XYZ file of C-alpha atoms in Angstrom:
674
model
C -0.129 0.095 0.037
C 1.272 3.421 -0.980
C 1.799 6.029 1.891
C -0.836 8.407 2.392
C -1.751 11.306 1.985
C -1.023 12.142 -1.571
C -0.943 15.684 -2.845
C -2.204 15.383 -6.300
C -4.156 12.952 -8.358
C -1.336 11.070 -10.090
C -0.575 7.299 -10.869
C 0.184 6.617 -7.160
C -2.721 8.208 -5.791
C -4.945 6.134 -8.096
C -3.390 2.970 -6.803
C -3.557 3.998 -3.234
C -7.140 5.023 -3.754
C -8.093 1.710 -5.183
C -6.410 -0.135 -2.221
C -7.986 1.840 0.465
C -11.303 1.527 -1.191
C -10.931 -2.214 -1.326
C -10.088 -2.259 2.468
C -12.900 -0.065 3.342
C -15.500 -2.198 1.391
C -14.028 -5.076 2.991
C -14.837 -3.861 6.373
C -18.283 -2.663 5.308
C -19.319 -5.375 3.039
C -21.352 -7.444 5.455
C -23.048 -4.204 6.545
C -23.940 -3.236 3.057
C -25.086 -6.689 2.309
C -27.366 -6.732 5.190
C -29.473 -3.295 4.080
C -30.195 -4.243 0.699
C -33.823 -3.859 0.065
C -34.513 -2.323 -3.319
C -35.577 -3.863 -5.224
C -34.187 -7.185 -5.470
C -33.427 -8.744 -2.114
C -30.408 -10.915 -2.626
C -28.058 -9.276 -0.042
C -24.973 -8.832 -2.388
C -24.553 -5.447 -2.978
C -21.480 -4.964 -0.760
C -20.035 -8.344 -2.091
C -20.573 -7.088 -5.629
C -18.944 -3.538 -4.961
C -15.880 -5.249 -3.320
C -15.332 -7.786 -6.295
C -15.693 -4.895 -8.710
C -12.982 -2.774 -6.921
C -10.794 -5.872 -6.513
C -10.787 -6.460 -10.325
C -9.671 -2.641 -10.532
C -7.026 -3.222 -7.961
C -5.797 -6.099 -9.934
C -5.773 -4.109 -13.148
C -3.947 -1.096 -11.411
C -1.186 -3.183 -9.874
C -0.764 -5.159 -13.094
C 0.359 -1.729 -14.779
C 2.607 -0.758 -11.990
C 4.218 -4.407 -12.217
C 4.688 -3.636 -15.920
C 6.358 -0.643 -15.376
C 8.632 -1.961 -12.851
C 9.765 -4.966 -15.089
C 10.905 -2.345 -17.746
C 13.983 -0.912 -18.229
C 12.891 2.659 -18.184
C 13.017 4.603 -14.941
C 9.477 6.100 -15.614
C 6.616 4.791 -13.745
C 3.011 4.737 -15.015
C 1.087 8.023 -15.864
C -2.111 9.029 -14.269
C -3.686 8.134 -17.518
C -2.137 4.656 -17.507
C -3.367 3.970 -14.019
C -6.843 5.627 -14.441
C -7.469 3.735 -17.600
C -6.438 0.406 -15.844
C -8.608 1.124 -13.083
C -11.807 1.739 -15.412
C -11.004 -1.199 -17.466
C -10.477 -3.486 -14.507
C -13.609 -2.509 -12.862
C -15.423 -2.733 -16.203
C -14.520 -6.607 -16.810
C -14.980 -7.568 -13.226
C -18.326 -5.634 -12.372
C -20.814 -7.642 -10.598
C -24.430 -6.895 -10.177
C -26.297 -3.702 -10.715
C -24.314 -1.556 -8.304
C -20.967 -2.776 -9.264
C -21.886 -2.114 -12.883
C -22.835 1.211 -12.113
C -19.707 1.891 -9.795
C -17.629 0.769 -12.769
C -19.189 3.536 -14.958
C -18.458 5.925 -12.371
C -14.732 4.934 -12.230
C -14.893 5.012 -16.058
C -16.202 8.527 -16.191
C -13.471 9.766 -13.814
C -10.819 8.064 -15.792
C -12.172 9.770 -18.982
C -11.270 13.017 -17.476
C -7.929 11.971 -15.671
C -6.695 10.332 -18.866
C -7.314 13.571 -20.881
C -4.931 15.424 -18.670
C -1.476 16.068 -20.514
C 0.235 16.621 -17.358
C 1.425 13.762 -15.162
C -0.789 14.832 -12.187
C -4.238 16.269 -11.785
C -5.409 19.025 -9.264
C -8.503 19.647 -7.439
C -10.145 21.244 -10.332
C -9.580 18.386 -12.453
C -10.860 16.183 -9.641
C -14.058 18.098 -9.628
C -14.614 17.656 -13.405
C -13.940 14.018 -13.034
C -16.488 13.642 -10.253
C -19.215 15.549 -12.409
C -18.313 13.491 -15.487
C -18.615 10.331 -13.464
C -22.088 11.036 -12.113
C -23.423 12.204 -15.431
C -22.239 9.265 -17.200
C -23.438 6.408 -14.770
C -26.967 8.038 -14.947
C -26.956 7.965 -18.703
C -25.817 4.346 -18.469
C -29.200 3.338 -16.519
C -32.105 2.871 -18.772
C -34.551 4.186 -16.165
C -32.891 6.125 -13.353
C -34.499 6.217 -9.952
C -33.749 8.726 -7.308
C -32.994 7.510 -3.895
C -30.116 5.248 -5.145
C -26.283 5.197 -5.778
C -27.121 7.527 -8.739
C -28.524 10.261 -6.293
C -25.629 9.907 -4.090
C -23.358 10.335 -7.015
C -24.785 13.338 -8.278
C -24.870 14.857 -4.637
C -21.139 14.191 -4.493
C -20.340 16.048 -7.763
C -22.544 18.992 -6.712
C -20.885 19.338 -3.527
C -17.381 18.976 -5.093
C -18.306 21.717 -7.614
C -19.361 24.132 -4.801
C -16.182 23.569 -2.857
C -14.124 26.369 -2.307
C -10.461 25.384 -2.511
C -7.950 27.297 -0.025
C -5.173 26.450 -2.468
C -4.601 25.538 -6.091
C -4.401 21.835 -6.551
C -6.071 20.971 -3.031
C -7.640 17.657 -3.988
C -8.106 16.864 -0.231
C -10.729 19.684 0.081
C -12.644 18.407 -3.055
C -12.605 14.824 -1.901
C -13.833 15.867 1.499
C -16.489 18.057 -0.074
C -17.594 15.150 -2.027
C -17.644 12.743 0.604
C -19.798 15.024 2.827
C -22.237 15.893 -0.103
C -22.757 11.985 -0.652
C -22.911 11.290 3.050
C -26.011 13.831 3.282
C -27.596 12.474 0.053
C -27.409 8.969 1.589
C -28.967 9.810 4.728
C -32.038 11.381 2.532
C -32.595 8.196 0.507
C -35.297 6.710 2.754
C -37.314 9.851 1.995
C -37.015 9.152 -1.825
C -37.914 5.517 -1.860
C -40.579 4.164 0.102
C -39.239 0.623 0.330
C -36.132 2.089 2.121
C -38.341 4.048 4.461
C -40.284 0.884 5.334
C -37.347 -1.212 5.942
C -35.608 1.611 7.914
C -32.437 1.741 6.083
C -30.542 3.667 3.516
C -29.822 2.640 -0.061
C -27.113 -0.064 -0.036
C -25.338 0.930 -3.423
C -25.288 4.644 -2.153
C -23.762 3.370 0.950
C -21.094 1.564 -0.905
C -20.288 4.843 -2.883
C -19.770 6.730 0.148
C -17.379 4.198 1.247
C -15.388 4.321 -1.743
C -15.437 8.065 -1.484
C -14.200 7.935 2.015
C -11.059 5.965 0.729
C -10.657 9.047 -1.580
C -10.740 11.443 1.397
C -8.056 9.154 3.132
C -5.979 9.149 0.037
C -5.524 12.776 -0.028
C -5.702 13.758 3.644
C -4.493 10.513 5.581
C -7.569 10.738 7.599
C -10.300 8.335 7.707
C -13.948 10.089 7.566
C -16.307 9.396 10.325
C -18.691 6.569 10.209
C -21.877 6.452 8.207
C -25.311 5.659 9.789
C -27.068 2.997 7.775
C -30.554 2.946 9.786
C -33.001 5.523 8.610
C -34.130 7.980 11.214
C -37.528 8.854 11.760
C -40.632 6.578 10.967
C -41.240 4.212 8.194
C -43.776 4.826 5.486
C -46.518 2.953 7.649
C -46.092 5.383 10.471
C -44.243 3.037 12.970
C -40.578 3.018 13.358
C -38.889 0.592 11.323
C -37.856 -2.952 12.958
C -37.046 -5.239 10.439
C -34.285 -7.592 10.207
C -32.593 -4.996 7.970
C -32.849 -2.146 10.276
C -31.519 -4.229 13.174
C -28.577 -5.486 11.470
C -27.702 -1.834 10.122
C -28.157 -0.423 13.461
C -25.905 -2.901 15.163
C -23.333 -2.608 12.309
C -22.876 1.196 12.646
C -20.053 3.153 11.469
C -17.875 2.143 8.790
C -18.497 -1.655 9.101
C -18.993 -4.385 11.632
C -16.386 -4.830 14.090
C -16.055 -8.474 13.624
C -15.557 -8.315 9.934
C -11.995 -9.123 8.962
C -10.114 -6.569 6.759
C -8.895 -8.079 3.567
C -5.940 -6.923 1.823
C -6.041 -5.710 -1.803
C -5.315 -9.146 -3.113
C -7.629 -11.095 -1.193
C -11.500 -11.115 -1.286
C -14.058 -11.665 1.437
C -17.076 -12.207 -0.481
C -18.528 -13.660 -3.484
C -20.042 -13.328 -7.051
C -23.787 -12.708 -7.292
C -23.490 -13.597 -10.972
C -22.262 -17.272 -10.279
C -24.739 -19.803 -11.651
C -26.620 -22.034 -9.414
C -28.076 -19.491 -7.392
C -31.541 -21.353 -6.813
C -31.236 -24.916 -5.692
C -33.150 -27.893 -7.099
C -36.552 -28.384 -5.288
C -35.739 -31.937 -4.461
C -32.742 -33.984 -3.299
C -30.943 -35.756 -5.912
C -30.239 -39.575 -4.962
C -27.293 -41.106 -6.533
C -26.056 -44.892 -5.978
C -22.959 -46.264 -5.001
C -22.598 -49.691 -6.132
C -19.544 -52.441 -6.493
C -18.549 -53.279 -9.752
C -18.971 -57.256 -10.205
C -16.214 -59.030 -12.268
C -17.392 -60.029 -15.618
C -19.701 -62.831 -15.765
C -19.758 -65.040 -18.932
C -17.378 -62.585 -20.589
C -20.042 -59.817 -20.241
C -18.796 -56.360 -21.281
C -18.292 -53.555 -18.856
C -20.795 -50.948 -18.916
C -20.528 -47.408 -20.715
C -22.837 -44.756 -19.129
C -23.574 -41.324 -20.510
C -25.388 -38.216 -18.763
C -25.977 -37.824 -15.172
C -24.062 -38.520 -11.816
C -26.277 -41.692 -11.326
C -24.174 -43.594 -13.785
C -21.057 -42.865 -11.949
C -19.670 -46.056 -10.330
C -19.022 -45.441 -6.456
C -16.706 -47.348 -4.452
C -14.905 -46.425 -1.270
C -11.161 -46.576 -2.385
C -8.540 -48.384 -0.579
C -10.688 -51.426 0.623
C -10.150 -54.586 -0.712
C -13.167 -56.255 0.950
C -15.514 -53.485 0.751
C -16.006 -53.757 4.669
C -15.055 -50.159 5.215
C -17.580 -49.164 2.590
C -20.319 -51.169 4.248
C -19.445 -49.713 7.584
C -19.517 -46.006 6.215
C -22.475 -46.262 3.692
C -24.757 -48.454 6.002
C -26.300 -51.895 5.744
C -27.814 -53.204 2.215
C -26.324 -54.354 -1.123
C -26.225 -50.786 -2.214
C -24.602 -47.967 -0.555
C -26.525 -44.683 -1.001
C -24.706 -41.609 -1.761
C -27.495 -38.880 -1.285
C -26.785 -35.243 -1.815
C -28.557 -32.441 -0.165
C -29.846 -29.761 -2.759
C -27.925 -26.734 -3.285
C -29.223 -24.026 -0.998
C -30.446 -20.748 -2.328
C -29.780 -17.454 -0.673
C -30.972 -16.942 3.073
C -34.421 -15.285 2.947
C -34.857 -11.675 3.527
C -35.337 -11.857 7.112
C -31.904 -13.227 7.425
C -30.299 -11.197 4.632
C -32.468 -8.280 3.706
C -30.786 -7.441 0.444
C -31.111 -5.909 -2.956
C -29.252 -3.543 -4.922
C -30.835 -2.546 -8.291
C -30.921 1.146 -8.983
C -33.361 0.803 -11.667
C -36.375 -1.729 -11.903
C -39.762 -1.183 -13.198
C -41.062 -4.020 -10.899
C -42.934 -2.515 -7.872
C -41.255 -3.535 -4.649
C -43.028 -6.557 -3.054
C -44.145 -7.871 -6.290
C -42.861 -10.362 -8.643
C -39.979 -9.571 -11.056
C -38.192 -11.071 -13.897
C -36.957 -14.376 -13.253
C -33.281 -14.084 -14.447
C -30.312 -11.720 -14.292
C -28.182 -11.701 -17.349
C -24.816 -10.367 -17.294
C -22.303 -10.311 -20.064
C -19.285 -8.359 -21.545
C -19.891 -7.375 -25.154
C -17.472 -6.497 -27.922
C -19.724 -4.118 -30.241
C -19.747 -0.906 -31.946
C -21.565 2.057 -30.342
C -24.424 2.091 -32.835
C -25.240 -1.566 -32.294
C -25.225 -1.036 -28.494
C -27.674 1.768 -28.840
C -30.057 -0.756 -30.765
C -29.287 -3.356 -27.923
C -30.389 -1.024 -25.226
C -33.779 -0.562 -26.913
C -34.342 -4.403 -27.305
C -33.306 -5.141 -23.899
C -35.331 -2.433 -22.450
C -38.310 -4.146 -23.928
C -37.465 -7.295 -22.573
C -36.959 -6.525 -18.935
C -35.737 -4.174 -16.307
C -32.693 -3.052 -14.155
C -31.116 -2.353 -17.426
C -27.494 -1.050 -17.000
C -24.991 -0.857 -20.062
C -21.680 0.781 -19.393
C -18.372 0.867 -21.180
C -17.343 2.251 -24.413
C -14.418 2.032 -26.954
C -15.805 -1.295 -28.269
C -16.106 -3.130 -24.846
C -19.357 -2.931 -22.743
C -20.856 -4.600 -19.771
C -24.283 -5.499 -19.914
C -26.677 -6.017 -17.049
C -30.376 -6.737 -17.113
C -33.277 -8.682 -15.364
C -35.519 -10.495 -17.852
C -38.003 -13.709 -17.964
C -36.336 -14.660 -21.310
C -32.695 -15.115 -20.720
C -32.125 -16.802 -23.990
C -33.532 -13.580 -25.762
C -31.274 -11.322 -23.738
C -28.237 -13.252 -24.867
C -29.359 -13.505 -28.418
C -29.811 -9.834 -28.468
C -26.129 -9.383 -27.371
C -25.150 -11.782 -30.093
C -26.778 -9.688 -32.793
C -25.089 -6.530 -31.517
C -21.703 -8.238 -31.344
C -19.633 -10.747 -29.303
C -20.996 -11.435 -25.906
C -18.449 -13.267 -23.383
C -18.456 -14.125 -19.900
C -21.761 -14.757 -19.846
C -23.444 -15.130 -16.369
C -27.125 -16.228 -16.119
C -28.876 -16.333 -12.536
C -32.053 -17.725 -11.831
C -33.737 -15.794 -8.947
C -36.353 -18.099 -8.325
C -40.200 -17.620 -7.865
C -40.922 -15.345 -4.854
C -37.381 -15.461 -3.765
C -35.597 -12.046 -4.216
C -38.428 -10.007 -5.754
C -40.195 -9.711 -2.589
C -39.620 -7.805 0.641
C -38.329 -9.516 3.561
C -41.211 -9.250 5.723
C -43.358 -11.264 3.234
C -40.982 -14.366 3.550
C -40.442 -16.549 6.754
C -36.910 -17.328 7.528
C -35.660 -20.768 6.115
C -33.797 -23.052 8.375
C -30.355 -23.777 7.152
C -29.471 -27.265 6.199
C -27.139 -29.513 8.058
C -24.680 -29.996 5.293
C -23.886 -28.971 1.686
C -21.136 -29.307 -1.023
C -19.513 -26.427 -2.880
C -17.672 -27.095 -5.807
C -15.587 -25.096 -8.437
C -16.300 -26.369 -12.039
C -14.627 -25.609 -15.232
C -17.600 -25.472 -17.589
C -21.362 -25.214 -17.887
C -21.864 -28.913 -18.597
C -20.044 -29.901 -15.502
C -21.901 -27.164 -13.446
C -25.190 -28.804 -14.500
C -24.012 -32.281 -13.460
C -22.761 -30.998 -10.122
C -25.956 -29.023 -9.690
C -28.221 -31.996 -10.577
C -26.422 -33.915 -7.698
C -27.122 -30.905 -5.314
C -23.755 -29.128 -5.153
C -23.697 -25.289 -5.162
C -21.358 -24.658 -7.994
C -18.950 -21.813 -8.818
C -18.129 -21.558 -12.590
C -14.553 -21.188 -13.406
C -13.941 -20.236 -16.958
C -10.695 -20.650 -18.938
C -8.372 -17.835 -17.812
C -10.845 -16.815 -15.318
C -10.248 -18.487 -11.821
C -12.746 -17.311 -9.196
C -11.696 -15.053 -6.421
C -11.720 -16.230 -2.876
C -14.705 -13.877 -2.217
C -16.807 -15.796 -4.933
C -16.177 -19.180 -3.241
C -17.255 -17.552 0.333
C -20.340 -16.255 -1.315
C -21.103 -19.602 -2.685
C -20.595 -21.216 0.820
C -23.251 -18.558 2.054
C -25.398 -19.499 -0.801
C -25.340 -23.149 0.337
C -26.940 -22.094 3.596
C -25.761 -24.805 5.630
C -24.134 -25.488 8.894
C -21.571 -27.817 7.476
C -20.022 -27.289 4.063
C -17.513 -29.495 2.097
C -15.394 -27.377 -0.577
C -14.091 -28.933 -3.834
C -11.620 -26.440 -5.541
C -11.289 -28.959 -8.374
C -7.984 -27.236 -9.270
C -4.461 -27.371 -7.838
C -4.022 -23.648 -8.695
C -7.110 -22.871 -6.298
C -5.696 -24.277 -3.448
C -4.627 -21.266 -1.405
C -7.749 -19.156 -2.793
C -10.030 -21.978 -1.298
C -8.105 -22.147 1.968
C -8.635 -18.589 2.451
C -12.447 -18.746 1.479
C -12.692 -21.547 4.112
C -11.049 -19.550 6.722
C -13.380 -16.698 5.956
C -16.420 -18.806 6.129
C -15.431 -20.337 9.460
C -15.244 -16.788 10.964
C -18.897 -16.642 9.980
C -19.664 -19.678 12.098
C -19.851 -22.184 9.172
C -18.000 -25.647 9.523
C -15.914 -26.037 6.552
C -13.870 -28.925 5.298
C -11.608 -28.266 2.291
C -10.902 -31.402 0.257
C -7.921 -30.724 -1.975
C -9.261 -31.959 -5.140
C -6.997 -31.070 -8.333
C -9.467 -31.854 -11.091
C -13.126 -31.948 -11.704
C -12.965 -35.788 -12.100
C -11.624 -36.065 -8.379
C -14.648 -33.898 -7.442
C -16.941 -36.231 -9.305
C -15.553 -39.189 -7.469
C -15.884 -37.116 -4.051
C -19.356 -36.184 -4.632
C -20.399 -39.769 -5.524
C -19.429 -41.114 -1.977
C -20.829 -37.940 -0.308
C -23.377 -39.034 2.438
C -24.783 -36.031 4.294
C -26.498 -38.365 6.969
C -23.127 -39.694 8.594
C -20.986 -37.890 10.878
C -19.220 -34.947 9.135
C -15.772 -36.096 9.750
C -16.511 -39.556 8.436
C -18.170 -37.979 5.361
C -15.026 -35.900 4.895
C -12.744 -38.778 5.128
C -14.576 -40.779 2.777
C -14.811 -38.017 0.166
C -11.181 -37.257 0.589
C -10.276 -40.967 0.124
C -12.255 -41.229 -3.028
C -10.797 -38.179 -4.589
C -7.168 -39.201 -3.642
C -7.628 -42.420 -5.069
C -8.851 -40.801 -8.475
C -5.905 -40.271 -10.974
C -6.439 -37.459 -13.375
C -5.316 -36.431 -16.707
C -6.108 -33.719 -19.204
C -5.717 -33.441 -22.856
C -5.319 -29.785 -24.165
C -3.843 -27.791 -26.958
C -0.397 -25.949 -26.479
C -0.631 -22.126 -26.880
C 3.028 -21.596 -27.300
C 6.340 -23.100 -27.453
C 7.465 -24.257 -24.135
C 9.723 -26.827 -22.380
C 7.954 -29.743 -20.567
C 8.843 -32.900 -18.833
C 8.183 -34.652 -22.067
C 10.398 -32.505 -24.196
C 9.904 -29.321 -26.089
C 6.065 -28.511 -27.437
C 5.143 -26.190 -30.128
C 2.135 -24.033 -30.303
C -0.774 -26.211 -31.742
C 0.733 -29.481 -30.106
C -1.746 -31.670 -28.321
C -0.591 -32.182 -24.934
C -1.434 -34.954 -22.544
C -0.995 -34.066 -18.971
C -1.185 -36.727 -16.093
C -1.489 -35.479 -12.596
C -0.618 -32.113 -13.767
C 2.635 -32.985 -15.596
C 2.874 -33.091 -19.484
C 3.475 -36.870 -20.328
C 2.830 -36.824 -23.845
C 3.274 -34.499 -26.851
C 1.394 -35.343 -30.099
C 0.658 -33.735 -33.206
C -2.544 -35.383 -34.169
C -5.351 -32.954 -35.037
C -8.144 -35.195 -33.663
C -6.331 -35.679 -30.385
C -7.364 -39.427 -30.529
C -3.958 -40.736 -30.453
C -2.546 -38.723 -27.676
C -5.800 -39.241 -25.447
C -5.354 -43.030 -26.029
C -1.916 -42.851 -25.030
C -2.609 -41.095 -21.893
C -5.378 -43.407 -21.010
C -3.358 -46.481 -21.623
C -0.421 -45.250 -19.133
C -3.162 -44.434 -16.528
C -4.767 -47.947 -16.920
C -1.393 -49.719 -16.719
C -1.631 -49.029 -12.878
C -5.097 -50.699 -12.675
C -8.525 -49.231 -12.276
C -12.223 -49.848 -12.367
C -13.782 -46.797 -13.600
C -12.844 -44.382 -16.393
C -14.442 -40.898 -16.336
C -14.210 -38.776 -19.715
C -15.385 -35.395 -19.620
C -15.563 -33.884 -23.091
C -15.083 -30.189 -23.892
C -16.825 -28.272 -26.628
C -13.879 -28.286 -28.879
C -13.210 -32.076 -28.543
C -14.343 -34.341 -31.557
C -17.122 -36.625 -30.795
C -14.983 -39.468 -32.112
C -12.607 -39.384 -29.184
C -15.127 -40.426 -26.753
C -16.264 -43.373 -28.915
C -12.764 -44.333 -29.565
C -11.732 -44.249 -25.983
C -14.925 -46.149 -24.765
C -14.205 -49.065 -27.520
C -10.450 -48.883 -26.386
C -11.470 -49.714 -22.606
C -14.201 -52.132 -23.714
C -11.813 -54.240 -25.884
C -8.483 -53.942 -23.706
C -9.556 -53.462 -20.113
C -11.899 -56.091 -18.638
C -14.122 -54.992 -15.519
C -13.525 -51.520 -16.273
C -16.737 -49.110 -16.860
C -16.770 -45.853 -18.634
C -18.847 -42.958 -17.931
C -18.960 -39.952 -20.533
C -19.959 -36.371 -19.523
C -20.247 -32.959 -21.593
C -17.986 -30.486 -19.842
C -18.917 -27.358 -22.045
C -16.317 -24.565 -22.528
C -14.094 -26.069 -19.961
C -10.753 -24.950 -21.678
C -9.231 -28.540 -21.981
C -10.240 -30.903 -24.979
C -10.667 -33.711 -22.522
C -10.768 -34.830 -18.876
C -9.958 -38.175 -17.831
C -10.370 -39.629 -14.388
C -9.524 -43.387 -13.461
C -10.705 -44.774 -10.287
């Protein structure tokens, strides 16, 4: 963290501000999540704002690291740092409030980046705040007063009215903006009846005040006074608000709950609202664990496709199966039942919501899906997209520019929202979240608290296909797209979504070990018992999930799942992106690589990857095995699975094969051998 205070708005000030904003939001996140009541009660505004700023911090740090690695003595300019901040926030924006914050930062960056000097003074900061507020309001299809937009405008107005004692006094301007935002935030319950009824201020506006407080600290070295989040006076009904939201807000007070940890700029303490699997299946999914008999009369082993019910489950390491029987209970079949993934806690426990724009009246049903994606498109195409999405749903926010946009909308027809993006340009990083009937488009007072489940499984999965598979088996999933590993905050949020007293966490990636450990530690501070099983591949996670039994003791269940994962060897067939040295020799860009247990074991040049995959499978089965799991990526030829199935059937007796579709998982093929 750079030293404070900073005198001018230069690159170092941008870096300092981002870091302090992340720390401040880390302290206030739970408080902000708790006061979310307009209009979608999903309790994640603080989390979304934190993750948005975390992405901005990463981008700014990357710029400084790049300059440090160069040969020149010059560091980044204010334009370099400001553009990085805006770009990082744009690509990492989460939820409605996060998307609006990204546009606010982009608006400031446009002014800061336009300066020819290496540093900006107070006058430039005033202009930046004004442009930020105006551009954010323009990005929202139907602005609503009493939201973060109102707070941003008030901050800009106050900064414009500030009288600087000396030229270039950024501290005076920042403090004026903070006080203006603080006063506007206190007035939000008088502008939105739903806030008055709940007895709280606007959550998105509260988050912006926190970010502006960090700006004050950047230029003065002093942390501003705390912000009250409970509304003063009477609610709309004439009685003093006493909802769970108000209670939580009143107890939080100040800058954030005293019990909340303060994460550093590189670590997140909350998760993503955009992760898939927000709403759980309505019934538990039962899956069966059965011993695989030896071939009878030369009968061929089975090949299965589709659901986890087809997956053969054995408790590894037991020759006679006695331990499996002891853990699974009596009977010929051991049943590995998985409790359904849990949705968000009800509003009585997490009164949240964060949209600054919605045509749905509070307390009434709204659109079923939240759709978010980045979009590569021209300005004219985006203008048409806005009109189409505005007709499809509400809470429409489109931010960005220069060919890259972040689109956020609530709709009933998620497919139509994505198709509209395809017509406009190239959508990517698509996140579709199902709110669920009566789940988040109602006020907290209308829903009774839902009791926590005893146990749940949270898993990171590399593709949409596996996300569906894990979800059907009852796990709460976090989607890790190629090149986009989840932050620890996303894992923490998934643990919260699971809404269970005990959680088994499956990272399914060796690179996520430390991230998952940090998430588990954060969840434990919230009273959740979390066990981290260090799965290094999604196929190990499948094996662990297959023997999961929530009815037995937690420790026994964790031991069984850990044993199943550890007994599953894993491999991956992928395409090399560049020339590189490997344990198997030098590979060239475009070569097909076969990795066994994380190390390159085979380098092939076959276009279909069939020969490489066969070599990898043979090496794995040379050590024995009873079950082969194949997970096909979207780019893998269909003939690969058929060829490998035939290979197993003809060359390895008593070995079953199960095939799943992984979707856009990065690798052509994942292989597991149990």
